[in-house]
JSON list of C-alpha atoms in Angstrom, two decimals:
[
{"chain": "A", "resi": 1418, "resn": "MET", "atom": "CA", "xyz": [-10.95, 373.65, 160.71]},
{"chain": "A", "resi": 1419, "resn": "ILE", "atom": "CA", "xyz": [-9.89, 375.31, 163.69]},
{"chain": "A", "resi": 1420, "resn": "PHE", "atom": "CA", "xyz": [-6.48, 373.12, 164.96]},
{"chain": "A", "resi": 1421, "resn": "ILE", "atom": "CA", "xyz": [-5.70, 374.04, 168.53]},
{"chain": "A", "resi": 1422, "resn": "ALA", "atom": "CA", "xyz": [-1.94, 373.02, 170.38]},
{"chain": "A", "resi": 1423, "resn": "VAL", "atom": "CA", "xyz": [-1.96, 373.65, 174.11]},
{"chain": "A", "resi": 1424, "resn": "ARG", "atom": "CA", "xyz": [1.18, 373.31, 176.06]},
{"chain": "A", "resi": 1425, "resn": "PHE", "atom": "CA", "xyz": [0.39, 372.56, 180.15]},
{"chain": "A", "resi": 1426, "resn": "THR", "atom": "CA", "xyz": [2.88, 372.33, 182.82]},
{"chain": "A", "resi": 1427, "resn": "VAL", "atom": "CA", "xyz": [1.43, 370.88, 185.41]},
{"chain": "A", "resi": 1428, "resn": "ARG", "atom": "CA", "xyz": [2.21, 371.69, 189.51]},
{"chain": "A", "resi": 1429, "resn": "PRO", "atom": "CA", "xyz": [4.92, 368.25, 190.11]},
{"chain": "A", "resi": 1430, "resn": "GLU", "atom": "CA", "xyz": [3.04, 366.42, 192.73]},
{"chain": "A", "resi": 1431, "resn": "LEU", "atom": "CA", "xyz": [-0.22, 366.30, 190.83]},
{"chain": "A", "resi": 1432, "resn": "ALA", "atom": "CA", "xyz": [1.96, 365.53, 186.70]},
{"chain": "A", "resi": 1433, "resn": "ASP", "atom": "CA", "xyz": [1.76, 361.72, 187.20]},
{"chain": "A", "resi": 1434, "resn": "SER", "atom": "CA", "xyz": [-2.12, 362.40, 187.78]},
{"chain": "A", "resi": 1435, "resn": "TRP", "atom": "CA", "xyz": [-2.75, 364.57, 185.09]},
{"chain": "A", "resi": 1436, "resn": "LEU", "atom": "CA", "xyz": [-4.54, 362.25, 182.59]},
{"chain": "A", "resi": 1437, "resn": "ASP", "atom": "CA", "xyz": [-6.28, 360.61, 184.95]},
{"chain": "A", "resi": 1438, "resn": "ARG", "atom": "CA", "xyz": [-7.70, 364.06, 186.11]},
{"chain": "A", "resi": 1439, "resn": "VAL", "atom": "CA", "xyz": [-8.71, 365.53, 181.80]},
{"chain": "A", "resi": 1440, "resn": "ALA", "atom": "CA", "xyz": [-10.26, 361.69, 181.49]},
{"chain": "A", "resi": 1441, "resn": "ASP", "atom": "CA", "xyz": [-14.03, 363.25, 181.32]},
{"chain": "A", "resi": 1442, "resn": "PHE", "atom": "CA", "xyz": [-12.97, 366.32, 179.90]},
{"chain": "A", "resi": 1443, "resn": "THR", "atom": "CA", "xyz": [-10.86, 364.33, 176.68]},
{"chain": "A", "resi": 1444, "resn": "SER", "atom": "CA", "xyz": [-14.04, 362.14, 177.10]},
{"chain": "A", "resi": 1445, "resn": "ALA", "atom": "CA", "xyz": [-16.81, 364.39, 176.86]},
{"chain": "A", "resi": 1446, "resn": "THR", "atom": "CA", "xyz": [-14.33, 366.50, 173.66]},
{"chain": "A", "resi": 1447, "resn": "ARG", "atom": "CA", "xyz": [-14.16, 363.60, 171.68]},
{"chain": "A", "resi": 1448, "resn": "ALA", "atom": "CA", "xyz": [-18.01, 362.93, 171.58]},
{"chain": "A", "resi": 1449, "resn": "GLU", "atom": "CA", "xyz": [-18.78, 366.77, 170.15]},
{"chain": "A", "resi": 1450, "resn": "PRO", "atom": "CA", "xyz": [-19.76, 366.38, 166.63]},
{"chain": "A", "resi": 1451, "resn": "GLY", "atom": "CA", "xyz": [-17.66, 368.66, 165.42]},
{"chain": "A", "resi": 1452, "resn": "ASN", "atom": "CA", "xyz": [-14.29, 367.41, 166.65]},
{"chain": "A", "resi": 1453, "resn": "LEU", "atom": "CA", "xyz": [-11.87, 365.56, 164.62]},
{"chain": "A", "resi": 1454, "resn": "PHE", "atom": "CA", "xyz": [-9.48, 365.27, 167.20]},
{"chain": "A", "resi": 1455, "resn": "PHE", "atom": "CA", "xyz": [-8.22, 365.86, 170.80]},
{"chain": "A", "resi": 1456, "resn": "ASP", "atom": "CA", "xyz": [-5.22, 363.87, 171.86]},
{"chain": "A", "resi": 1457, "resn": "TRP", "atom": "CA", "xyz": [-2.36, 364.58, 174.58]},
{"chain": "A", "resi": 1458, "resn": "SER", "atom": "CA", "xyz": [1.38, 363.77, 175.06]},
{"chain": "A", "resi": 1459, "resn": "ARG", "atom": "CA", "xyz": [3.35, 363.77, 177.56]},
{"chain": "A", "resi": 1460, "resn": "SER", "atom": "CA", "xyz": [7.01, 365.96, 176.73]},
{"chain": "A", "resi": 1461, "resn": "VAL", "atom": "CA", "xyz": [10.29, 363.89, 176.74]},
{"chain": "A", "resi": 1462, "resn": "ASP", "atom": "CA", "xyz": [12.20, 366.35, 178.31]},
{"chain": "A", "resi": 1463, "resn": "ASP", "atom": "CA", "xyz": [10.51, 367.75, 180.94]},
{"chain": "A", "resi": 1464, "resn": "PRO", "atom": "CA", "xyz": [7.58, 365.13, 182.16]},
{"chain": "A", "resi": 1465, "resn": "ASN", "atom": "CA", "xyz": [5.46, 368.29, 184.04]},
{"chain": "A", "resi": 1466, "resn": "GLN", "atom": "CA", "xyz": [4.11, 369.50, 180.92]},
{"chain": "A", "resi": 1467, "resn": "PHE", "atom": "CA", "xyz": [1.93, 367.92, 178.63]},
{"chain": "A", "resi": 1468, "resn": "VAL", "atom": "CA", "xyz": [0.70, 368.87, 175.33]},
{"chain": "A", "resi": 1469, "resn": "LEU", "atom": "CA", "xyz": [-3.21, 368.87, 173.96]},
{"chain": "A", "resi": 1470, "resn": "LEU", "atom": "CA", "xyz": [-3.64, 368.54, 170.18]},
{"chain": "A", "resi": 1471, "resn": "GLU", "atom": "CA", "xyz": [-7.09, 369.59, 168.90]},
{"chain": "A", "resi": 1472, "resn": "ALA", "atom": "CA", "xyz": [-9.20, 370.47, 165.71]},
{"chain": "A", "resi": 1473, "resn": "PHE", "atom": "CA", "xyz": [-13.07, 370.94, 165.18]},
{"chain": "A", "resi": 1474, "resn": "ALA", "atom": "CA", "xyz": [-14.90, 370.80, 161.96]},
{"chain": "A", "resi": 1475, "resn": "ASP", "atom": "CA", "xyz": [-15.77, 374.71, 161.83]},
{"chain": "A", "resi": 1476, "resn": "PRO", "atom": "CA", "xyz": [-16.04, 377.92, 164.02]},
{"chain": "A", "resi": 1477, "resn": "GLU", "atom": "CA", "xyz": [-19.16, 376.79, 164.77]},
{"chain": "A", "resi": 1478, "resn": "ALA", "atom": "CA", "xyz": [-17.61, 373.71, 166.78]},
{"chain": "A", "resi": 1479, "resn": "GLY", "atom": "CA", "xyz": [-15.54, 375.55, 168.26]},
{"chain": "A", "resi": 1480, "resn": "ALA", "atom": "CA", "xyz": [-17.82, 377.94, 169.53]},
{"chain": "A", "resi": 1481, "resn": "ALA", "atom": "CA", "xyz": [-20.01, 374.80, 170.62]},
{"chain": "A", "resi": 1482, "resn": "HIS", "atom": "CA", "xyz": [-17.19, 373.18, 173.19]},
{"chain": "A", "resi": 1483, "resn": "VAL", "atom": "CA", "xyz": [-16.12, 376.22, 174.71]},
{"chain": "A", "resi": 1484, "resn": "ALA", "atom": "CA", "xyz": [-19.40, 376.78, 175.62]},
{"chain": "A", "resi": 1485, "resn": "SER", "atom": "CA", "xyz": [-20.24, 373.82, 176.65]},
{"chain": "A", "resi": 1486, "resn": "ASP", "atom": "CA", "xyz": [-20.17, 372.08, 180.28]},
{"chain": "A", "resi": 1487, "resn": "HIS", "atom": "CA", "xyz": [-17.46, 369.83, 179.70]},
{"chain": "A", "resi": 1488, "resn": "PHE", "atom": "CA", "xyz": [-15.72, 372.66, 178.32]},
{"chain": "A", "resi": 1489, "resn": "LYS", "atom": "CA", "xyz": [-16.10, 375.01, 181.81]},
{"chain": "A", "resi": 1490, "resn": "ALA", "atom": "CA", "xyz": [-15.87, 371.86, 184.39]},
{"chain": "A", "resi": 1491, "resn": "GLY", "atom": "CA", "xyz": [-12.73, 370.49, 182.97]},
{"chain": "A", "resi": 1492, "resn": "LEU", "atom": "CA", "xyz": [-11.24, 374.62, 182.92]},
{"chain": "A", "resi": 1493, "resn": "ALA", "atom": "CA", "xyz": [-11.98, 374.31, 186.62]},
{"chain": "A", "resi": 1494, "resn": "THR", "atom": "CA", "xyz": [-10.13, 371.06, 187.38]},
{"chain": "A", "resi": 1495, "resn": "MET", "atom": "CA", "xyz": [-7.09, 372.22, 185.01]},
{"chain": "A", "resi": 1496, "resn": "GLY", "atom": "CA", "xyz": [-7.25, 375.36, 186.98]},
{"chain": "A", "resi": 1497, "resn": "GLU", "atom": "CA", "xyz": [-6.29, 373.17, 190.32]},
{"chain": "A", "resi": 1498, "resn": "ALA", "atom": "CA", "xyz": [-3.51, 371.31, 188.68]},
{"chain": "A", "resi": 1499, "resn": "ILE", "atom": "CA", "xyz": [-1.46, 373.81, 186.29]},
{"chain": "A", "resi": 1500, "resn": "ALA", "atom": "CA", "xyz": [1.72, 375.22, 187.84]},
{"chain": "A", "resi": 1501, "resn": "SER", "atom": "CA", "xyz": [1.81, 378.23, 185.20]},
{"chain": "A", "resi": 1502, "resn": "THR", "atom": "CA", "xyz": [-0.54, 379.83, 182.26]},
{"chain": "A", "resi": 1503, "resn": "PRO", "atom": "CA", "xyz": [-1.27, 378.08, 179.08]},
{"chain": "A", "resi": 1504, "resn": "GLU", "atom": "CA", "xyz": [0.72, 378.93, 176.33]},
{"chain": "A", "resi": 1505, "resn": "ILE", "atom": "CA", "xyz": [-2.29, 377.72, 172.87]},
{"chain": "A", "resi": 1506, "resn": "ILE", "atom": "CA", "xyz": [-1.67, 378.06, 169.83]},
{"chain": "A", "resi": 1507, "resn": "ASN", "atom": "CA", "xyz": [-5.15, 378.85, 167.79]},
{"chain": "A", "resi": 1508, "resn": "VAL", "atom": "CA", "xyz": [-5.09, 378.88, 163.49]},
{"chain": "A", "resi": 1509, "resn": "GLU", "atom": "CA", "xyz": [-8.04, 377.78, 161.25]},
{"chain": "A", "resi": 1510, "resn": "VAL", "atom": "CA", "xyz": [-6.17, 375.56, 158.66]},
{"chain": "A", "resi": 1511, "resn": "PRO", "atom": "CA", "xyz": [-7.70, 374.86, 155.23]},
{"chain": "A", "resi": 1512, "resn": "GLN", "atom": "CA", "xyz": [-8.49, 371.16, 155.35]},
{"chain": "A", "resi": 1513, "resn": "GLN", "atom": "CA", "xyz": [-10.28, 368.70, 157.81]},
{"chain": "A", "resi": 1514, "resn": "SER", "atom": "CA", "xyz": [-7.69, 366.48, 158.72]},
{"chain": "A", "resi": 1515, "resn": "TRP", "atom": "CA", "xyz": [-4.45, 365.57, 158.87]},
{"chain": "A", "resi": 1516, "resn": "GLY", "atom": "CA", "xyz": [-2.76, 365.21, 155.85]},
{"chain": "A", "resi": 1517, "resn": "ALA", "atom": "CA", "xyz": [-0.02, 362.10, 154.59]},
{"chain": "A", "resi": 1518, "resn": "MET", "atom": "CA", "xyz": [3.60, 363.15, 155.17]},
{"chain": "A", "resi": 1519, "resn": "ALA", "atom": "CA", "xyz": [4.65, 363.81, 151.73]},
{"chain": "A", "resi": 1520, "resn": "GLU", "atom": "CA", "xyz": [8.63, 363.31, 152.84]},
{"chain": "A", "resi": 1521, "resn": "LEU", "atom": "CA", "xyz": [8.00, 360.06, 153.69]},
{"chain": "A", "resi": 1522, "resn": "ALA", "atom": "CA", "xyz": [5.29, 359.20, 151.75]},
{"chain": "A", "resi": 1523, "resn": "ARG", "atom": "CA", "xyz": [4.92, 355.02, 151.31]}
]
């Protein structure tokens, strides 16, 4: 799968509305056939920072996502609200979903 983590720092005056701003983008991406997950988290240390964890079944699904109209619209929406350039990790991993954490297995 293609695993992507993106850290967004949002302008302080828009941080509380960030999840609403990206709601359409989130819903559309989650509906893509090749999307495995698309999950937002807000930092407990910096209320202006959000992390997006997303995964796609394969490189083709990732390419389809980037080529979609909702991706382009999402970039425009996010671009208006960010305070700095987002940071990204994008890797291909040999699994298709979350795995169990062996150290805390029950």
